[in-house]
Amino acid sequence: MEIRDFNLRHLAAVTAVRALGTVSGAARTVHLTQPAITQGIAKLERALGMPLFLRRPDGMEPTEACSLLAARAEVALRLIASRRTSMTQIRAFLAFASGGTYASAAAATGLSEASLHRAVSDLSAAYGGTLLDRRGRRLILTRKGQAIARSLRLAVVELEAALVDIAALAGREIGRITIGAMPLARARLLPDVIARFHAEHPGTDLAVIEGSHAELVDPLRDGRVDILVGALRQESAAEFVTEPLFRDIPLIVGRAGHPLKNLSGAIDGKRLLSYPWIVPGKSTPLRTLWRRMFEQLGEKAPHVAIECGSGLMIRQILIASDHLTLLSADQISVELEAGWLRSFGPAPGDLGRTIGATIRADWRPTVRQQRFFQLLREGGDSFETSIRIK
C-alpha cells in the first residue's frame, strides 16, 4: 500500500470506530453510512494485509495494527484539518510546492497538468482561501499556502510512519530515514552510524542531505528531514528538541609550510593577527568561537575577507595561501596525515562546541528511527571517549 491509496474519510472512520467501539457510533461522528464504513474498513484491511478490528457481537475490538494506524491517522487528520480534502489534492499541492511549477509537479506525480490545476483549485476551495499567488509569469505560495503545505507535509510523514509501523508488525522492513548533515557530522560520526544501521536494517533506506543549519532547519521543521546532526545552536526554537552527542575542540590550521610553523610556547594573539583568516559566516557557531578566541587573547578579531563553510574549498585555499582557519581535527584527519595541512594546536581557552542531534519536539519516531537515534547516541559516546584518549 502507498500513501496515495489512503482514503481520508475511511481513516477518520477507523479512528472513530476505535474510539467508540461500534460502526453505528462512528457513522454519526464521521457522517458516513454504516455500510460505507464497513466497506471502507474492509478495503483498508485488504490493502494493509491484516485485520484492523476483531468483529464481536457487542462491537469492534481494535487490533494492534489498528492502534498503530489510528494513532498516526489522528495526528495526520488534525494537521489536515479539513473534511473536504483528498489525498489526490494533497499529493498535487505538495508536488507543486516542492517543484514550484505545474510542469515539475506533473513530472513528479505522473498526473496531467490539467488534473493538477483542478486538484489544487479544489484544495484552495476546501481551505477557503488563496493558496497560490501570481507574480508576473510565476505562481508562488501565499503565506497561507506555505503554512498549509507545512501541515500537509507533516500529515504525510505521519501516514508514511503508520505504514512503516504496520509493516514492522508483519515482520517486513520498509521506509526511509532522512538525515540532515552539517559539516562536523560528515567526517566520521554519521558515516560510522549509517554503516552500522544499514548492516542491521538493510530494508530501511537512508538519505543524507548536506547543508548548513540555515539550509536544513526548514526541511526539519516541515518533515522533509527527520534528524539534524551537527553543531548545536545556543538557542533553539521551542518547536525543536536538541540532544548533545559529543564536545569538539577546534584546531588552528594552516598549510604545511606556513610561516607560523616556528610558533612555540603560548599562542600569541598578535602573531595570529599577522595572517589572513578564512572562517564560516557570522551566524555560525565556529565563527563565534573564532571571535571569542581573539577576545581571550586580548585582541580584536580581524576583518574576514573570505567567508566560507565548505571544508573542501577551505582546504584548497589553505594549501594555496597563508590563510589560517579553525577546524575540527576529525574534519582534516586525512589532510593532516597526508602532510598537506598542519595543526598549530587547539584554540586557546575553553572554546569547545557541542555537536548533537536536533529533532522536532512533536516527532514520533518509528521503531527503526528510534534504533537509528540510539546508534547515534552510542556513536557520540564512543566519539567522546576517543577524543579524550587522544
GROMACS .gro file of C-alpha atoms in nm:
model
  390
    1MET     CA    1   0.000   0.000   0.000
    2GLU     CA    2   0.115   0.354  -0.075
    3ILE     CA    3   0.026   0.685   0.084
    4ARG     CA    4  -0.179   0.793  -0.216
    5ASP     CA    5  -0.407   0.489  -0.165
    6PHE     CA    6  -0.536   0.621   0.168
    7ASN     CA    7  -0.893   0.749   0.175
    8LEU     CA    8  -0.903   1.018   0.444
    9ARG     CA    9  -1.271   0.959   0.525
   10HIS     CA   10  -1.201   0.591   0.578
   11LEU     CA   11  -0.912   0.681   0.808
   12ALA     CA   12  -1.147   0.907   1.004
   13ALA     CA   13  -1.390   0.615   1.027
   14VAL     CA   14  -1.118   0.385   1.163
   15THR     CA   15  -1.025   0.633   1.436
   16ALA     CA   16  -1.393   0.683   1.526
   17VAL     CA   17  -1.471   0.310   1.541
   18ARG     CA   18  -1.164   0.253   1.756
   19ALA     CA   19  -1.268   0.531   1.993
   20LEU     CA   20  -1.640   0.441   2.013
   21GLY     CA   21  -1.629   0.065   1.967
   22THR     CA   22  -1.914   0.045   1.716
   23VAL     CA   23  -1.975   0.120   1.350
   24SER     CA   24  -2.310   0.284   1.427
   25GLY     CA   25  -2.149   0.531   1.668
   26ALA     CA   26  -1.876   0.610   1.420
   27ALA     CA   27  -2.130   0.669   1.142
   28ARG     CA   28  -2.284   0.956   1.335
   29THR     CA   29  -1.940   1.106   1.403
   30VAL     CA   30  -1.787   1.096   1.054
   31HIS     CA   31  -2.115   1.143   0.860
   32LEU     CA   32  -2.086   0.820   0.662
   33THR     CA   33  -2.338   0.537   0.640
   34GLN     CA   34  -2.267   0.216   0.828
   35PRO     CA   35  -2.226   0.017   0.503
   36ALA     CA   36  -1.980   0.279   0.373
   37ILE     CA   37  -1.772   0.250   0.691
   38THR     CA   38  -1.781  -0.129   0.684
   39GLN     CA   39  -1.672  -0.135   0.320
   40GLY     CA   40  -1.404   0.128   0.379
   41ILE     CA   41  -1.252  -0.063   0.670
   42ALA     CA   42  -1.258  -0.388   0.470
   43LYS     CA   43  -1.081  -0.215   0.181
   44LEU     CA   44  -0.813  -0.081   0.415
   45GLU     CA   45  -0.762  -0.425   0.569
   46ARG     CA   46  -0.714  -0.581   0.225
   47ALA     CA   47  -0.463  -0.314   0.127
   48LEU     CA   48  -0.268  -0.349   0.454
   49GLY     CA   49  -0.284  -0.728   0.453
   50MET     CA   50  -0.404  -0.759   0.812
   51PRO     CA   51  -0.721  -0.704   1.016
   52LEU     CA   52  -0.783  -0.374   1.190
   53PHE     CA   53  -1.071  -0.497   1.407
   54LEU     CA   54  -1.198  -0.819   1.559
   55ARG     CA   55  -1.573  -0.831   1.492
   56ARG     CA   56  -1.770  -0.924   1.806
   57PRO     CA   57  -2.145  -0.930   1.882
   58ASP     CA   58  -2.104  -0.636   2.116
   59GLY     CA   59  -1.886  -0.422   1.890
   60MET     CA   60  -1.549  -0.387   1.722
   61GLU     CA   61  -1.225  -0.461   1.907
   62PRO     CA   62  -0.917  -0.287   1.758
   63THR     CA   63  -0.614  -0.496   1.675
   64GLU     CA   64  -0.255  -0.383   1.733
   65ALA     CA   65  -0.237  -0.280   1.367
   66CYS     CA   66  -0.545  -0.061   1.419
   67SER     CA   67  -0.391   0.105   1.723
   68LEU     CA   68  -0.075   0.185   1.527
   69LEU     CA   69  -0.268   0.322   1.231
   70ALA     CA   70  -0.526   0.516   1.432
   71ALA     CA   71  -0.266   0.690   1.648
   72ARG     CA   72  -0.088   0.822   1.340
   73ALA     CA   73  -0.409   0.891   1.150
   74GLU     CA   74  -0.549   1.108   1.431
   75VAL     CA   75  -0.241   1.330   1.416
   76ALA     CA   76  -0.250   1.342   1.034
   77LEU     CA   77  -0.620   1.431   1.022
   78ARG     CA   78  -0.570   1.703   1.282
   79LEU     CA   79  -0.290   1.851   1.070
   80ILE     CA   80  -0.500   1.832   0.752
   81ALA     CA   81  -0.790   1.997   0.936
   82SER     CA   82  -1.042   1.968   0.652
   83ARG     CA   83  -1.300   1.702   0.576
   84ARG     CA   84  -1.322   1.822   0.217
   85THR     CA   85  -0.961   1.730   0.134
   86SER     CA   86  -0.846   1.419  -0.054
   87MET     CA   87  -0.507   1.252  -0.085
   88THR     CA   88  -0.506   1.334  -0.457
   89GLN     CA   89  -0.536   1.704  -0.377
   90ILE     CA   90  -0.268   1.684  -0.110
   91ARG     CA   91  -0.035   1.499  -0.343
   92ALA     CA   92  -0.089   1.756  -0.619
   93PHE     CA   93  -0.042   2.058  -0.391
   94LEU     CA   94   0.275   1.925  -0.227
   95ALA     CA   95   0.421   1.837  -0.566
   96PHE     CA   96   0.363   2.195  -0.680
   97ALA     CA   97   0.501   2.335  -0.352
   98SER     CA   98   0.814   2.124  -0.394
   99GLY     CA   99   0.879   2.194  -0.761
  100GLY     CA  100   0.736   2.542  -0.796
  101THR     CA  101   0.560   2.476  -1.128
  102TYR     CA  102   0.279   2.259  -1.258
  103ALA     CA  103   0.518   2.113  -1.514
  104SER     CA  104   0.756   1.989  -1.246
  105ALA     CA  105   0.464   1.862  -1.038
  106ALA     CA  106   0.335   1.671  -1.339
  107ALA     CA  107   0.676   1.512  -1.393
  108ALA     CA  108   0.697   1.413  -1.025
  109THR     CA  109   0.347   1.268  -0.995
  110GLY     CA  110   0.265   1.142  -1.343
  111LEU     CA  111  -0.057   1.343  -1.335
  112SER     CA  112  -0.155   1.577  -1.616
  113GLU     CA  113  -0.115   1.950  -1.561
  114ALA     CA  114  -0.490   1.989  -1.607
  115SER     CA  115  -0.554   1.737  -1.327
  116LEU     CA  116  -0.305   1.916  -1.103
  117HIS     CA  117  -0.467   2.256  -1.169
  118ARG     CA  118  -0.806   2.112  -1.079
  119ALA     CA  119  -0.680   1.937  -0.765
  120VAL     CA  120  -0.502   2.246  -0.632
  121SER     CA  121  -0.806   2.462  -0.710
  122ASP     CA  122  -1.030   2.219  -0.519
  123LEU     CA  123  -0.786   2.221  -0.227
  124SER     CA  124  -0.794   2.600  -0.217
  125ALA     CA  125  -1.172   2.588  -0.204
  126ALA     CA  126  -1.158   2.331   0.078
  127TYR     CA  127  -0.944   2.563   0.288
  128GLY     CA  128  -1.142   2.871   0.193
  129GLY     CA  129  -0.853   3.087   0.087
  130THR     CA  130  -0.597   3.164  -0.180
  131LEU     CA  131  -0.301   2.928  -0.162
  132LEU     CA  132  -0.120   3.048  -0.476
  133ASP     CA  133  -0.042   3.400  -0.592
  134ARG     CA  134   0.066   3.509  -0.939
  135ARG     CA  135   0.383   3.718  -0.960
  136GLY     CA  136   0.431   3.808  -1.322
  137ARG     CA  137   0.452   3.479  -1.508
  138ARG     CA  138   0.520   3.278  -1.192
  139LEU     CA  139   0.293   3.126  -0.931
  140ILE     CA  140   0.414   3.125  -0.571
  141LEU     CA  141   0.266   3.004  -0.244
  142THR     CA  142   0.090   3.264  -0.035
  143ARG     CA  143   0.168   3.281   0.336
  144LYS     CA  144  -0.141   3.069   0.400
  145GLY     CA  145  -0.030   2.832   0.126
  146GLN     CA  146   0.311   2.791   0.290
  147ALA     CA  147   0.153   2.716   0.628
  148ILE     CA  148  -0.086   2.460   0.480
  149ALA     CA  149   0.194   2.298   0.279
  150ARG     CA  150   0.395   2.252   0.600
  151SER     CA  151   0.099   2.099   0.783
  152LEU     CA  152   0.020   1.867   0.491
  153ARG     CA  153   0.383   1.751   0.468
  154LEU     CA  154   0.379   1.665   0.838
  155ALA     CA  155   0.050   1.479   0.788
  156VAL     CA  156   0.205   1.275   0.509
  157VAL     CA  157   0.504   1.199   0.734
  158GLU     CA  158   0.263   1.056   0.994
  159LEU     CA  159   0.084   0.838   0.738
  160GLU     CA  160   0.413   0.713   0.598
  161ALA     CA  161   0.522   0.627   0.952
  162ALA     CA  162   0.197   0.436   1.002
  163LEU     CA  163   0.275   0.215   0.703
  164VAL     CA  164   0.627   0.156   0.836
  165ASP     CA  165   0.493   0.063   1.181
  166ILE     CA  166   0.238  -0.179   1.038
  167ALA     CA  167   0.494  -0.338   0.806
  168ALA     CA  168   0.726  -0.393   1.105
  169LEU     CA  169   0.436  -0.559   1.288
  170ALA     CA  170   0.410  -0.802   0.997
  171GLY     CA  171   0.785  -0.869   1.001
  172ARG     CA  172   0.857  -0.659   0.693
  173GLU     CA  173   1.103  -0.373   0.676
  174ILE     CA  174   1.022  -0.067   0.466
  175GLY     CA  175   1.060   0.307   0.500
  176ARG     CA  176   1.321   0.576   0.480
  177ILE     CA  177   1.514   0.790   0.727
  178THR     CA  178   1.635   1.130   0.612
  179ILE     CA  179   1.930   1.283   0.797
  180GLY     CA  180   2.037   1.645   0.770
  181ALA     CA  181   2.416   1.655   0.798
  182MET     CA  182   2.603   1.969   0.893
  183PRO     CA  183   2.982   1.979   0.842
  184LEU     CA  184   3.102   1.831   1.171
  185ALA     CA  185   2.871   1.529   1.141
  186ARG     CA  186   3.000   1.423   0.800
  187ALA     CA  187   3.360   1.335   0.880
  188ARG     CA  188   3.322   1.024   1.094
  189LEU     CA  189   3.023   1.017   1.328
  190LEU     CA  190   2.745   0.987   1.070
  191PRO     CA  191   2.932   0.756   0.831
  192ASP     CA  192   3.000   0.513   1.118
  193VAL     CA  193   2.641   0.524   1.244
  194ILE     CA  194   2.495   0.485   0.895
  195ALA     CA  195   2.719   0.185   0.821
  196ARG     CA  196   2.613   0.016   1.147
  197PHE     CA  197   2.245   0.086   1.093
  198HIS     CA  198   2.246  -0.038   0.733
  199ALA     CA  199   2.418  -0.361   0.837
  200GLU     CA  200   2.137  -0.418   1.088
  201HIS     CA  201   1.845  -0.297   0.875
  202PRO     CA  202   1.919  -0.320   0.503
  203GLY     CA  203   1.549  -0.287   0.422
  204THR     CA  204   1.531   0.071   0.553
  205ASP     CA  205   1.655   0.335   0.310
  206LEU     CA  206   1.875   0.618   0.433
  207ALA     CA  207   1.907   0.961   0.272
  208VAL     CA  208   2.167   1.218   0.376
  209ILE     CA  209   2.110   1.584   0.289
  210GLU     CA  210   2.416   1.804   0.340
  211GLY     CA  211   2.397   2.171   0.422
  212SER     CA  212   2.429   2.443   0.680
  213HIS     CA  213   2.194   2.490   0.973
  214ALA     CA  214   2.015   2.769   0.784
  215GLU     CA  215   1.964   2.541   0.483
  216LEU     CA  216   1.840   2.242   0.682
  217VAL     CA  217   1.624   2.388   0.956
  218ASP     CA  218   1.317   2.444   0.734
  219PRO     CA  219   1.328   2.088   0.591
  220LEU     CA  220   1.348   1.964   0.952
  221ARG     CA  221   1.056   2.186   1.053
  222ASP     CA  222   0.822   2.052   0.784
  223GLY     CA  223   0.922   1.686   0.800
  224ARG     CA  224   1.144   1.653   0.493
  225VAL     CA  225   1.434   1.583   0.733
  226ASP     CA  226   1.390   1.354   1.033
  227ILE     CA  227   1.709   1.425   1.228
  228LEU     CA  228   1.955   1.713   1.200
  229VAL     CA  229   2.311   1.640   1.317
  230GLY     CA  230   2.584   1.899   1.368
  231ALA     CA  231   2.693   2.186   1.591
  232LEU     CA  232   2.409   2.283   1.825
  233ARG     CA  233   2.292   2.642   1.846
  234GLN     CA  234   2.295   2.809   2.187
  235GLU     CA  235   1.928   2.892   2.148
  236SER     CA  236   1.684   2.652   1.987
  237ALA     CA  237   1.323   2.725   1.896
  238ALA     CA  238   1.058   2.569   2.119
  239GLU     CA  239   0.945   2.354   1.828
  240PHE     CA  240   1.277   2.165   1.840
  241VAL     CA  241   1.449   1.938   2.090
  242THR     CA  242   1.828   1.904   2.096
  243GLU     CA  243   2.047   1.627   2.236
  244PRO     CA  244   2.424   1.669   2.283
  245LEU     CA  245   2.639   1.390   2.140
  246PHE     CA  246   3.000   1.499   2.199
  247ARG     CA  247   3.222   1.802   2.256
  248ASP     CA  248   3.456   1.923   1.982
  249ILE     CA  249   3.765   2.143   2.031
  250PRO     CA  250   3.868   2.318   1.706
  251LEU     CA  251   4.231   2.343   1.595
  252ILE     CA  252   4.421   2.635   1.444
  253VAL     CA  253   4.512   2.508   1.097
  254GLY     CA  254   4.725   2.626   0.806
  255ARG     CA  255   4.928   2.481   0.520
  256ALA     CA  256   5.222   2.253   0.594
  257GLY     CA  257   5.482   2.517   0.503
  258HIS     CA  258   5.302   2.804   0.672
  259PRO     CA  259   5.530   3.078   0.822
  260LEU     CA  260   5.359   3.020   1.156
  261LYS     CA  261   5.540   2.684   1.178
  262ASN     CA  262   5.801   2.833   1.411
  263LEU     CA  263   5.534   2.918   1.669
  264SER     CA  264   5.633   2.783   2.008
  265GLY     CA  265   5.502   2.809   2.361
  266ALA     CA  266   5.184   3.001   2.437
  267ILE     CA  267   4.984   3.120   2.138
  268ASP     CA  268   5.042   3.489   2.070
  269GLY     CA  269   4.735   3.677   1.954
  270LYS     CA  270   4.942   3.933   1.763
  271ARG     CA  271   5.112   3.656   1.566
  272LEU     CA  272   4.770   3.522   1.467
  273LEU     CA  273   4.668   3.870   1.353
  274SER     CA  274   4.962   3.871   1.110
  275TYR     CA  275   4.787   3.630   0.876
  276PRO     CA  276   4.453   3.635   0.691
  277TRP     CA  277   4.175   3.407   0.812
  278ILE     CA  278   3.907   3.207   0.634
  279VAL     CA  279   3.609   3.118   0.855
  280PRO     CA  280   3.236   3.050   0.813
  281GLY     CA  281   2.964   3.316   0.820
  282LYS     CA  282   2.878   3.531   1.120
  283SER     CA  283   2.578   3.327   1.228
  284THR     CA  284   2.772   3.001   1.264
  285PRO     CA  285   2.896   2.854   1.596
  286LEU     CA  286   3.254   2.827   1.464
  287ARG     CA  287   3.264   3.197   1.375
  288THR     CA  288   3.151   3.277   1.730
  289LEU     CA  289   3.429   3.058   1.875
  290TRP     CA  290   3.685   3.222   1.647
  291ARG     CA  291   3.580   3.568   1.769
  292ARG     CA  292   3.592   3.452   2.132
  293MET     CA  293   3.942   3.313   2.077
  294PHE     CA  294   4.077   3.658   1.992
  295GLU     CA  295   3.886   3.813   2.281
  296GLN     CA  296   4.050   3.569   2.522
  297LEU     CA  297   4.389   3.652   2.370
  298GLY     CA  298   4.321   4.020   2.440
  299GLU     CA  299   4.289   4.115   2.073
  300LYS     CA  300   4.012   4.237   1.848
  301ALA     CA  301   3.910   3.981   1.588
  302PRO     CA  302   4.040   4.084   1.244
  303HIS     CA  303   3.836   4.152   0.932
  304VAL     CA  304   3.746   3.834   0.743
  305ALA     CA  305   3.797   3.878   0.370
  306ILE     CA  306   3.691   3.524   0.282
  307GLU     CA  307   3.386   3.370   0.447
  308CYS     CA  308   3.338   3.003   0.360
  309GLY     CA  309   3.177   2.698   0.518
  310SER     CA  310   3.288   2.439   0.262
  311GLY     CA  311   3.556   2.208   0.401
  312LEU     CA  312   3.685   2.120   0.055
  313MET     CA  313   3.715   2.482  -0.054
  314ILE     CA  314   3.878   2.587   0.274
  315ARG     CA  315   4.135   2.310   0.237
  316GLN     CA  316   4.233   2.421  -0.113
  317ILE     CA  317   4.258   2.788  -0.013
  318LEU     CA  318   4.475   2.697   0.286
  319ILE     CA  319   4.708   2.487   0.072
  320ALA     CA  320   4.747   2.770  -0.181
  321SER     CA  321   4.795   3.060   0.063
  322ASP     CA  322   4.897   3.172   0.411
  323HIS     CA  323   4.540   3.179   0.539
  324LEU     CA  324   4.456   3.024   0.875
  325THR     CA  325   4.133   2.874   0.998
  326LEU     CA  326   3.969   2.685   1.283
  327LEU     CA  327   3.863   2.329   1.205
  328SER     CA  328   3.783   2.009   1.389
  329ALA     CA  329   4.065   1.752   1.390
  330ASP     CA  330   3.823   1.495   1.254
  331GLN     CA  331   3.739   1.714   0.956
  332ILE     CA  332   4.100   1.728   0.840
  333SER     CA  333   4.249   1.399   0.964
  334VAL     CA  334   4.327   1.287   0.607
  335GLU     CA  335   4.488   1.621   0.518
  336LEU     CA  336   4.699   1.615   0.833
  337GLU     CA  337   4.816   1.259   0.770
  338ALA     CA  338   4.897   1.341   0.407
  339GLY     CA  339   5.105   1.641   0.516
  340TRP     CA  340   4.900   1.893   0.321
  341LEU     CA  341   4.788   2.084   0.630
  342ARG     CA  342   4.932   2.140   0.973
  343SER     CA  343   4.773   2.197   1.312
  344PHE     CA  344   4.918   2.465   1.537
  345GLY     CA  345   4.728   2.333   1.838
  346PRO     CA  346   4.381   2.372   1.982
  347ALA     CA  347   4.219   2.712   2.002
  348PRO     CA  348   4.322   2.864   2.335
  349GLY     CA  349   4.072   2.886   2.618
  350ASP     CA  350   3.751   2.692   2.668
  351LEU     CA  351   3.632   2.711   2.310
  352GLY     CA  352   3.468   2.375   2.258
  353ARG     CA  353   3.141   2.342   2.070
  354THR     CA  354   2.873   2.085   2.129
  355ILE     CA  355   2.787   1.850   1.844
  356GLY     CA  356   2.443   1.698   1.871
  357ALA     CA  357   2.112   1.600   1.716
  358THR     CA  358   1.808   1.821   1.665
  359ILE     CA  359   1.457   1.683   1.613
  360ARG     CA  360   1.106   1.827   1.606
  361ALA     CA  361   0.950   1.846   1.952
  362ASP     CA  362   0.640   1.665   1.822
  363TRP     CA  363   0.836   1.400   1.629
  364ARG     CA  364   0.709   1.047   1.695
  365PRO     CA  365   0.976   0.816   1.553
  366THR     CA  366   0.910   0.472   1.411
  367VAL     CA  367   1.087   0.171   1.563
  368ARG     CA  368   1.363   0.193   1.302
  369GLN     CA  369   1.407   0.567   1.355
  370GLN     CA  370   1.437   0.502   1.729
  371ARG     CA  371   1.711   0.248   1.659
  372PHE     CA  372   1.900   0.493   1.438
  373PHE     CA  373   1.882   0.754   1.713
  374GLN     CA  374   2.010   0.500   1.965
  375LEU     CA  375   2.309   0.425   1.740
  376LEU     CA  376   2.367   0.799   1.707
  377ARG     CA  377   2.386   0.828   2.086
  378GLU     CA  378   2.624   0.533   2.108
  379GLY     CA  379   2.837   0.681   1.832
  380GLY     CA  380   2.854   1.012   2.015
  381ASP     CA  381   2.961   0.837   2.338
  382SER     CA  382   3.240   0.642   2.165
  383PHE     CA  383   3.348   0.952   1.975
  384GLU     CA  384   3.375   1.147   2.301
  385THR     CA  385   3.582   0.864   2.451
  386SER     CA  386   3.821   0.854   2.155
  387ILE     CA  387   3.872   1.231   2.179
  388ARG     CA  388   3.960   1.200   2.549
  389ILE     CA  389   4.206   0.917   2.475
  390LYS     CA  390   4.383   1.121   2.209
   0.00000   0.00000   0.00000
